[in-house]
Amino acid sequence: MISFIVSIGILIAGYFLYGNFIERVFKADPDRSTPAYRLRDHVDFVPLPAWKAFLIQFLNIAGLGPIFGAISGAMFGPSAFLWIVLGCIFGGAVHDYFSGMLSVRHNGLSISEVVGIYLGDHTKQAIRLFTVVLLVFVGTVFLVGPAKIIDELTGNFADQWMWVTIILIYYVLSTLLPIDRLIGKLYPIFGLAMLIMALGLLIALLSGQYAIPEVTFSNLHNMTENPEKTPLFPILFVTIACGAVSGFHATQSPMISRCVANESQGKPIFFGAMITEGIVALIWAAAAMVFMDNVEGLNTAMAANHNNAAWAANEIVTAMLGSTGGILALIGIVAAPITSGDTAFRSARLVIADTFSLKQDSIRKRLYISSPLFIIAFLLTLVDFGIIWRYFAWSNQSLAVVVLWTITAYLYYAGKCYWISLVPAVFMTMVCTTYILIAPEGFELDHSIAYAGGAITTLCITIVFRMYVRRKKTTFDINYV
């Protein structure tokens, strides 16, 4: 219990201490006009109050991640606490703040365009395609996932595909309508519901007779049933993404960057939303660890239910929050992923529009871009959900790697403290390269070979990056930012 409480305290302190430091490094300018005002179009560029922008950003980046990812990550034991706290403060919050604020400085451009500015046209072209694919994956995951949960919560009242159809119709509307019409009105309500649910779980954990495991040297080992098949490094660092470091966030931040009314709001909106998500992930991880008395019990129960995190989430909320839990589960566990799925499609539309410089002033133009995305997503729902989730998880973290290197390039060109993003960039590069070499959906190599291959690949990428930015710094105009 002490480790859990201390972890929450560190996350909160990280917002005020490290968040202030990051803001000073970037040098947010409250007197500088933002794209929300300069480019206002009443569709995507719309100034919003800071509290509303925060709740939208929080729901955009949260979704199933801090719930499903935290539950699955809890199967590794208290190591999950360390990754959530350290990853969130020094990786995820830095990643989210800079991806959002660099977009603000570049007229609300999508992350692929921002990457191109700092890492070149070749990287930009690759990330354009990669980002759209990732967003379609996200939209598909958050289309099937909520449908499964609703189906289970309603006792299979209707066919799952009916719920898929209903959610897809909502996605179409939220992608096409101006951001303040549907998203701006629903998100504050759903955001509060998700936070209230997390608060309810926190109160239950603190007031109940729950023995949350402590972070000790003896506990920092892989507690999964098959450690050889699921090595803590790198599997844990891909399993828990949205509560620590997530590339998907970089696709969402530019959407909100078009609504930021003042640069001084960047810290509470971008850095703050990530810290809040870290706290939510921490609560769910702790709840999962005590769900079946201990971590071993969690692993046994998950194995018996095909590692179905949706089942575990429903059981946890109902058991800890009683009759009220079912309602909160329906609102929080269902609404949260839906409100990430809709903005995934909206962000994909913006990426494609930025790529081809297409205006989005009419609903016909927005439908022209969005229709193929919805068709592809629906077809992907026919693929096994587990496969989609695994490839989403890896591609999600891979995008985070590219964005962290992009941030490092910006800081290097500007002569600022580039180590604040260089360290997480190197670490996450090692995570992603090792994962694809060691995971069943990758090359499934022997562990020693995979670790060596990951280390060598990471070193090569670091050397190439250093050579590139040193050469480009001589011609890069940092005043452009």
mmCIF file with all atom_site columns, C-alpha atoms in Angstrom, residues 172-330:
data_model
loop_
_atom_site.group_PDB
_atom_site.id
_atom_site.type_symbol
_atom_site.label_atom_id
_atom_site.label_alt_id
_atom_site.label_comp_id
_atom_site.label_asym_id
_atom_site.label_entity_id
_atom_site.label_seq_id
_atom_site.pdbx_PDB_ins_code
_atom_site.Cartn_x
_atom_site.Cartn_y
_atom_site.Cartn_z
_atom_site.occupancy
_atom_site.B_iso_or_equiv
_atom_site.pdbx_formal_charge
_atom_site.auth_seq_id
_atom_site.auth_comp_id
_atom_site.auth_asym_id
_atom_site.auth_atom_id
_atom_site.pdbx_PDB_model_num
ATOM 1   C CA . VAL A 1 172 ? -18.830 8.898   -38.670 1.00 0.00 ? 172 VAL A CA 1
ATOM 2   C CA . LEU A 1 173 ? -20.675 11.803  -37.033 1.00 0.00 ? 173 LEU A CA 1
ATOM 3   C CA . SER A 1 174 ? -17.856 12.743  -34.648 1.00 0.00 ? 174 SER A CA 1
ATOM 4   C CA . THR A 1 175 ? -15.315 12.650  -37.476 1.00 0.00 ? 175 THR A CA 1
ATOM 5   C CA . LEU A 1 176 ? -17.322 14.882  -39.797 1.00 0.00 ? 176 LEU A CA 1
ATOM 6   C CA . LEU A 1 177 ? -18.934 17.434  -37.460 1.00 0.00 ? 177 LEU A CA 1
ATOM 7   C CA . PRO A 1 178 ? -17.087 20.500  -36.090 1.00 0.00 ? 178 PRO A CA 1
ATOM 8   C CA . ILE A 1 179 ? -15.121 19.649  -32.945 1.00 0.00 ? 179 ILE A CA 1
ATOM 9   C CA . ASP A 1 180 ? -17.264 21.818  -30.665 1.00 0.00 ? 180 ASP A CA 1
ATOM 10  C CA . ARG A 1 181 ? -20.568 20.314  -31.854 1.00 0.00 ? 181 ARG A CA 1
ATOM 11  C CA . LEU A 1 182 ? -20.386 16.703  -30.627 1.00 0.00 ? 182 LEU A CA 1
ATOM 12  C CA . ILE A 1 183 ? -16.945 16.098  -29.107 1.00 0.00 ? 183 ILE A CA 1
ATOM 13  C CA . GLY A 1 184 ? -16.890 19.407  -27.257 1.00 0.00 ? 184 GLY A CA 1
ATOM 14  C CA . LYS A 1 185 ? -20.254 18.685  -25.623 1.00 0.00 ? 185 LYS A CA 1
ATOM 15  C CA . LEU A 1 186 ? -19.944 14.964  -24.791 1.00 0.00 ? 186 LEU A CA 1
ATOM 16  C CA . TYR A 1 187 ? -16.300 14.688  -23.742 1.00 0.00 ? 187 TYR A CA 1
ATOM 17  C CA . PRO A 1 188 ? -16.472 16.764  -20.538 1.00 0.00 ? 188 PRO A CA 1
ATOM 18  C CA . ILE A 1 189 ? -19.301 14.511  -19.292 1.00 0.00 ? 189 ILE A CA 1
ATOM 19  C CA . PHE A 1 190 ? -17.543 11.263  -20.188 1.00 0.00 ? 190 PHE A CA 1
ATOM 20  C CA . GLY A 1 191 ? -14.217 12.577  -18.893 1.00 0.00 ? 191 GLY A CA 1
ATOM 21  C CA . LEU A 1 192 ? -15.700 13.305  -15.490 1.00 0.00 ? 192 LEU A CA 1
ATOM 22  C CA . ALA A 1 193 ? -17.346 9.859   -15.472 1.00 0.00 ? 193 ALA A CA 1
ATOM 23  C CA . MET A 1 194 ? -14.015 8.146   -16.106 1.00 0.00 ? 194 MET A CA 1
ATOM 24  C CA . LEU A 1 195 ? -12.276 10.208  -13.402 1.00 0.00 ? 195 LEU A CA 1
ATOM 25  C CA . ILE A 1 196 ? -15.096 9.516   -10.920 1.00 0.00 ? 196 ILE A CA 1
ATOM 26  C CA . MET A 1 197 ? -14.800 5.794   -11.643 1.00 0.00 ? 197 MET A CA 1
ATOM 27  C CA . ALA A 1 198 ? -11.039 5.906   -11.031 1.00 0.00 ? 198 ALA A CA 1
ATOM 28  C CA . LEU A 1 199 ? -11.597 7.928   -7.848  1.00 0.00 ? 199 LEU A CA 1
ATOM 29  C CA . GLY A 1 200 ? -14.140 5.356   -6.690  1.00 0.00 ? 200 GLY A CA 1
ATOM 30  C CA . LEU A 1 201 ? -11.632 2.552   -7.210  1.00 0.00 ? 201 LEU A CA 1
ATOM 31  C CA . LEU A 1 202 ? -8.971  4.571   -5.374  1.00 0.00 ? 202 LEU A CA 1
ATOM 32  C CA . ILE A 1 203 ? -11.251 5.089   -2.365  1.00 0.00 ? 203 ILE A CA 1
ATOM 33  C CA . ALA A 1 204 ? -12.145 1.389   -2.382  1.00 0.00 ? 204 ALA A CA 1
ATOM 34  C CA . LEU A 1 205 ? -8.464  0.436   -2.466  1.00 0.00 ? 205 LEU A CA 1
ATOM 35  C CA . LEU A 1 206 ? -7.535  2.766   0.390   1.00 0.00 ? 206 LEU A CA 1
ATOM 36  C CA . SER A 1 207 ? -10.530 1.987   2.592   1.00 0.00 ? 207 SER A CA 1
ATOM 37  C CA . GLY A 1 208 ? -10.815 -1.754  1.966   1.00 0.00 ? 208 GLY A CA 1
ATOM 38  C CA . GLN A 1 209 ? -8.810  -4.666  3.322   1.00 0.00 ? 209 GLN A CA 1
ATOM 39  C CA . TYR A 1 210 ? -6.604  -4.911  0.244   1.00 0.00 ? 210 TYR A CA 1
ATOM 40  C CA . ALA A 1 211 ? -2.940  -5.863  0.410   1.00 0.00 ? 211 ALA A CA 1
ATOM 41  C CA . ILE A 1 212 ? -1.429  -3.993  -2.535  1.00 0.00 ? 212 ILE A CA 1
ATOM 42  C CA . PRO A 1 213 ? 2.061   -5.471  -3.096  1.00 0.00 ? 213 PRO A CA 1
ATOM 43  C CA . GLU A 1 214 ? 5.012   -3.233  -2.296  1.00 0.00 ? 214 GLU A CA 1
ATOM 44  C CA . VAL A 1 215 ? 7.834   -2.321  -4.649  1.00 0.00 ? 215 VAL A CA 1
ATOM 45  C CA . THR A 1 216 ? 10.785  -4.198  -3.168  1.00 0.00 ? 216 THR A CA 1
ATOM 46  C CA . PHE A 1 217 ? 13.826  -5.853  -4.686  1.00 0.00 ? 217 PHE A CA 1
ATOM 47  C CA . SER A 1 218 ? 12.305  -9.259  -3.991  1.00 0.00 ? 218 SER A CA 1
ATOM 48  C CA . ASN A 1 219 ? 9.110   -8.256  -5.843  1.00 0.00 ? 219 ASN A CA 1
ATOM 49  C CA . LEU A 1 220 ? 10.783  -6.791  -8.902  1.00 0.00 ? 220 LEU A CA 1
ATOM 50  C CA . HIS A 1 221 ? 10.726  -9.966  -10.931 1.00 0.00 ? 221 HIS A CA 1
ATOM 51  C CA . ASN A 1 222 ? 8.514   -11.347 -13.655 1.00 0.00 ? 222 ASN A CA 1
ATOM 52  C CA . MET A 1 223 ? 5.399   -12.765 -11.968 1.00 0.00 ? 223 MET A CA 1
ATOM 53  C CA . THR A 1 224 ? 3.643   -13.961 -15.114 1.00 0.00 ? 224 THR A CA 1
ATOM 54  C CA . GLU A 1 225 ? 2.881   -17.664 -15.417 1.00 0.00 ? 225 GLU A CA 1
ATOM 55  C CA . ASN A 1 226 ? 5.411   -18.142 -18.216 1.00 0.00 ? 226 ASN A CA 1
ATOM 56  C CA . PRO A 1 227 ? 8.310   -15.669 -17.759 1.00 0.00 ? 227 PRO A CA 1
ATOM 57  C CA . GLU A 1 228 ? 10.294  -17.344 -20.524 1.00 0.00 ? 228 GLU A CA 1
ATOM 58  C CA . LYS A 1 229 ? 7.539   -16.658 -23.055 1.00 0.00 ? 229 LYS A CA 1
ATOM 59  C CA . THR A 1 230 ? 6.763   -13.154 -21.780 1.00 0.00 ? 230 THR A CA 1
ATOM 60  C CA . PRO A 1 231 ? 10.075  -11.641 -20.602 1.00 0.00 ? 231 PRO A CA 1
ATOM 61  C CA . LEU A 1 232 ? 9.621   -8.513  -18.510 1.00 0.00 ? 232 LEU A CA 1
ATOM 62  C CA . PHE A 1 233 ? 11.866  -6.609  -20.892 1.00 0.00 ? 233 PHE A CA 1
ATOM 63  C CA . PRO A 1 234 ? 10.559  -5.685  -23.407 1.00 0.00 ? 234 PRO A CA 1
ATOM 64  C CA . ILE A 1 235 ? 7.013   -7.097  -23.084 1.00 0.00 ? 235 ILE A CA 1
ATOM 65  C CA . LEU A 1 236 ? 5.975   -5.017  -20.044 1.00 0.00 ? 236 LEU A CA 1
ATOM 66  C CA . PHE A 1 237 ? 7.056   -1.769  -21.734 1.00 0.00 ? 237 PHE A CA 1
ATOM 67  C CA . VAL A 1 238 ? 4.831   -2.471  -24.730 1.00 0.00 ? 238 VAL A CA 1
ATOM 68  C CA . THR A 1 239 ? 1.936   -3.903  -22.716 1.00 0.00 ? 239 THR A CA 1
ATOM 69  C CA . ILE A 1 240 ? 1.593   -0.742  -20.595 1.00 0.00 ? 240 ILE A CA 1
ATOM 70  C CA . ALA A 1 241 ? 1.698   2.037   -23.155 1.00 0.00 ? 241 ALA A CA 1
ATOM 71  C CA . CYS A 1 242 ? -1.051  4.612   -22.580 1.00 0.00 ? 242 CYS A CA 1
ATOM 72  C CA . GLY A 1 243 ? -0.226  4.841   -18.867 1.00 0.00 ? 243 GLY A CA 1
ATOM 73  C CA . ALA A 1 244 ? 3.460   5.453   -19.565 1.00 0.00 ? 244 ALA A CA 1
ATOM 74  C CA . VAL A 1 245 ? 4.603   6.168   -23.147 1.00 0.00 ? 245 VAL A CA 1
ATOM 75  C CA . SER A 1 246 ? 2.298   5.981   -26.169 1.00 0.00 ? 246 SER A CA 1
ATOM 76  C CA . GLY A 1 247 ? 2.840   7.115   -29.747 1.00 0.00 ? 247 GLY A CA 1
ATOM 77  C CA . PHE A 1 248 ? -0.921  7.311   -30.264 1.00 0.00 ? 248 PHE A CA 1
ATOM 78  C CA . HIS A 1 249 ? -0.914  10.405  -28.047 1.00 0.00 ? 249 HIS A CA 1
ATOM 79  C CA . ALA A 1 250 ? 1.206   12.230  -30.617 1.00 0.00 ? 250 ALA A CA 1
ATOM 80  C CA . THR A 1 251 ? -1.557  11.734  -33.174 1.00 0.00 ? 251 THR A CA 1
ATOM 81  C CA . GLN A 1 252 ? -4.102  13.264  -30.794 1.00 0.00 ? 252 GLN A CA 1
ATOM 82  C CA . SER A 1 253 ? -2.130  16.223  -29.471 1.00 0.00 ? 253 SER A CA 1
ATOM 83  C CA . PRO A 1 254 ? -2.122  18.071  -32.838 1.00 0.00 ? 254 PRO A CA 1
ATOM 84  C CA . MET A 1 255 ? -5.920  17.857  -32.930 1.00 0.00 ? 255 MET A CA 1
ATOM 85  C CA . ILE A 1 256 ? -6.112  19.695  -29.601 1.00 0.00 ? 256 ILE A CA 1
ATOM 86  C CA . SER A 1 257 ? -3.247  22.020  -30.589 1.00 0.00 ? 257 SER A CA 1
ATOM 87  C CA . ARG A 1 258 ? -5.749  23.565  -33.008 1.00 0.00 ? 258 ARG A CA 1
ATOM 88  C CA . CYS A 1 259 ? -7.958  24.403  -30.018 1.00 0.00 ? 259 CYS A CA 1
ATOM 89  C CA . VAL A 1 260 ? -5.358  25.735  -27.541 1.00 0.00 ? 260 VAL A CA 1
ATOM 90  C CA . ALA A 1 261 ? -6.210  29.359  -26.803 1.00 0.00 ? 261 ALA A CA 1
ATOM 91  C CA . ASN A 1 262 ? -2.883  30.250  -25.152 1.00 0.00 ? 262 ASN A CA 1
ATOM 92  C CA . GLU A 1 263 ? 0.556   28.609  -25.076 1.00 0.00 ? 263 GLU A CA 1
ATOM 93  C CA . SER A 1 264 ? 0.553   28.786  -21.273 1.00 0.00 ? 264 SER A CA 1
ATOM 94  C CA . GLN A 1 265 ? -2.222  26.165  -21.354 1.00 0.00 ? 265 GLN A CA 1
ATOM 95  C CA . GLY A 1 266 ? 0.130   23.590  -22.885 1.00 0.00 ? 266 GLY A CA 1
ATOM 96  C CA . LYS A 1 267 ? 1.378   22.251  -19.561 1.00 0.00 ? 267 LYS A CA 1
ATOM 97  C CA . PRO A 1 268 ? -2.032  21.488  -17.981 1.00 0.00 ? 268 PRO A CA 1
ATOM 98  C CA . ILE A 1 269 ? -3.500  20.230  -21.260 1.00 0.00 ? 269 ILE A CA 1
ATOM 99  C CA . PHE A 1 270 ? -0.690  18.030  -22.606 1.00 0.00 ? 270 PHE A CA 1
ATOM 100 C CA . PHE A 1 271 ? 1.623   17.305  -19.665 1.00 0.00 ? 271 PHE A CA 1
ATOM 101 C CA . GLY A 1 272 ? -1.289  17.272  -17.212 1.00 0.00 ? 272 GLY A CA 1
ATOM 102 C CA . ALA A 1 273 ? -3.471  14.902  -19.215 1.00 0.00 ? 273 ALA A CA 1
ATOM 103 C CA . MET A 1 274 ? -0.604  12.401  -19.413 1.00 0.00 ? 274 MET A CA 1
ATOM 104 C CA . ILE A 1 275 ? 0.053   12.560  -15.666 1.00 0.00 ? 275 ILE A CA 1
ATOM 105 C CA . THR A 1 276 ? -3.667  12.098  -15.029 1.00 0.00 ? 276 THR A CA 1
ATOM 106 C CA . GLU A 1 277 ? -3.692  9.055   -17.272 1.00 0.00 ? 277 GLU A CA 1
ATOM 107 C CA . GLY A 1 278 ? -0.678  7.686   -15.397 1.00 0.00 ? 278 GLY A CA 1
ATOM 108 C CA . ILE A 1 279 ? -2.589  7.975   -12.117 1.00 0.00 ? 279 ILE A CA 1
ATOM 109 C CA . VAL A 1 280 ? -5.589  6.198   -13.656 1.00 0.00 ? 280 VAL A CA 1
ATOM 110 C CA . ALA A 1 281 ? -3.310  3.404   -14.945 1.00 0.00 ? 281 ALA A CA 1
ATOM 111 C CA . LEU A 1 282 ? -1.700  3.120   -11.508 1.00 0.00 ? 282 LEU A CA 1
ATOM 112 C CA . ILE A 1 283 ? -5.101  2.718   -9.846  1.00 0.00 ? 283 ILE A CA 1
ATOM 113 C CA . TRP A 1 284 ? -6.182  0.032   -12.313 1.00 0.00 ? 284 TRP A CA 1
ATOM 114 C CA . ALA A 1 285 ? -2.880  -1.827  -11.968 1.00 0.00 ? 285 ALA A CA 1
ATOM 115 C CA . ALA A 1 286 ? -3.245  -1.850  -8.172  1.00 0.00 ? 286 ALA A CA 1
ATOM 116 C CA . ALA A 1 287 ? -6.885  -2.943  -8.403  1.00 0.00 ? 287 ALA A CA 1
ATOM 117 C CA . ALA A 1 288 ? -5.911  -5.781  -10.734 1.00 0.00 ? 288 ALA A CA 1
ATOM 118 C CA . MET A 1 289 ? -3.130  -6.979  -8.389  1.00 0.00 ? 289 MET A CA 1
ATOM 119 C CA . VAL A 1 290 ? -5.586  -7.392  -5.507  1.00 0.00 ? 290 VAL A CA 1
ATOM 120 C CA . PHE A 1 291 ? -8.499  -8.508  -7.685  1.00 0.00 ? 291 PHE A CA 1
ATOM 121 C CA . MET A 1 292 ? -7.908  -12.222 -7.008  1.00 0.00 ? 292 MET A CA 1
ATOM 122 C CA . ASP A 1 293 ? -6.060  -11.686 -3.698  1.00 0.00 ? 293 ASP A CA 1
ATOM 123 C CA . ASN A 1 294 ? -2.613  -11.393 -5.315  1.00 0.00 ? 294 ASN A CA 1
ATOM 124 C CA . VAL A 1 295 ? -0.705  -11.265 -8.594  1.00 0.00 ? 295 VAL A CA 1
ATOM 125 C CA . GLU A 1 296 ? -0.567  -15.044 -8.847  1.00 0.00 ? 296 GLU A CA 1
ATOM 126 C CA . GLY A 1 297 ? -4.347  -15.190 -8.491  1.00 0.00 ? 297 GLY A CA 1
ATOM 127 C CA . LEU A 1 298 ? -4.715  -12.534 -11.195 1.00 0.00 ? 298 LEU A CA 1
ATOM 128 C CA . ASN A 1 299 ? -2.581  -14.574 -13.600 1.00 0.00 ? 299 ASN A CA 1
ATOM 129 C CA . THR A 1 300 ? -4.605  -17.714 -12.918 1.00 0.00 ? 300 THR A CA 1
ATOM 130 C CA . ALA A 1 301 ? -7.945  -15.929 -13.376 1.00 0.00 ? 301 ALA A CA 1
ATOM 131 C CA . MET A 1 302 ? -6.810  -14.207 -16.571 1.00 0.00 ? 302 MET A CA 1
ATOM 132 C CA . ALA A 1 303 ? -5.561  -17.505 -18.032 1.00 0.00 ? 303 ALA A CA 1
ATOM 133 C CA . ALA A 1 304 ? -8.900  -19.134 -17.233 1.00 0.00 ? 304 ALA A CA 1
ATOM 134 C CA . ASN A 1 305 ? -10.682 -16.324 -19.099 1.00 0.00 ? 305 ASN A CA 1
ATOM 135 C CA . HIS A 1 306 ? -8.397  -16.236 -22.162 1.00 0.00 ? 306 HIS A CA 1
ATOM 136 C CA . ASN A 1 307 ? -6.532  -13.135 -20.867 1.00 0.00 ? 307 ASN A CA 1
ATOM 137 C CA . ASN A 1 308 ? -9.692  -11.105 -21.436 1.00 0.00 ? 308 ASN A CA 1
ATOM 138 C CA . ALA A 1 309 ? -8.974  -7.709  -19.867 1.00 0.00 ? 309 ALA A CA 1
ATOM 139 C CA . ALA A 1 310 ? -12.553 -6.580  -20.602 1.00 0.00 ? 310 ALA A CA 1
ATOM 140 C CA . TRP A 1 311 ? -13.852 -9.382  -18.378 1.00 0.00 ? 311 TRP A CA 1
ATOM 141 C CA . ALA A 1 312 ? -11.398 -8.435  -15.614 1.00 0.00 ? 312 ALA A CA 1
ATOM 142 C CA . ALA A 1 313 ? -12.274 -4.719  -15.824 1.00 0.00 ? 313 ALA A CA 1
ATOM 143 C CA . ASN A 1 314 ? -15.978 -5.444  -15.492 1.00 0.00 ? 314 ASN A CA 1
ATOM 144 C CA . GLU A 1 315 ? -15.419 -7.836  -12.581 1.00 0.00 ? 315 GLU A CA 1
ATOM 145 C CA . ILE A 1 316 ? -13.117 -5.398  -10.754 1.00 0.00 ? 316 ILE A CA 1
ATOM 146 C CA . VAL A 1 317 ? -15.503 -2.446  -10.996 1.00 0.00 ? 317 VAL A CA 1
ATOM 147 C CA . THR A 1 318 ? -18.546 -4.487  -10.007 1.00 0.00 ? 318 THR A CA 1
ATOM 148 C CA . ALA A 1 319 ? -16.759 -6.151  -7.070  1.00 0.00 ? 319 ALA A CA 1
ATOM 149 C CA . MET A 1 320 ? -15.218 -2.965  -5.690  1.00 0.00 ? 320 MET A CA 1
ATOM 150 C CA . LEU A 1 321 ? -17.983 -0.458  -6.402  1.00 0.00 ? 321 LEU A CA 1
ATOM 151 C CA . GLY A 1 322 ? -21.059 -2.648  -5.958  1.00 0.00 ? 322 GLY A CA 1
ATOM 152 C CA . SER A 1 323 ? -24.303 -1.917  -7.801  1.00 0.00 ? 323 SER A CA 1
ATOM 153 C CA . THR A 1 324 ? -23.073 1.526   -8.776  1.00 0.00 ? 324 THR A CA 1
ATOM 154 C CA . GLY A 1 325 ? -20.102 -0.133  -10.451 1.00 0.00 ? 325 GLY A CA 1
ATOM 155 C CA . GLY A 1 326 ? -22.167 -1.452  -13.340 1.00 0.00 ? 326 GLY A CA 1
ATOM 156 C CA . ILE A 1 327 ? -23.319 2.036   -14.292 1.00 0.00 ? 327 ILE A CA 1
ATOM 157 C CA . LEU A 1 328 ? -19.842 3.506   -13.928 1.00 0.00 ? 328 LEU A CA 1
ATOM 158 C CA . ALA A 1 329 ? -18.421 0.616   -15.943 1.00 0.00 ? 329 ALA A CA 1
ATOM 159 C CA . LEU A 1 330 ? -20.868 1.258   -18.740 1.00 0.00 ? 330 LEU A CA 1
#
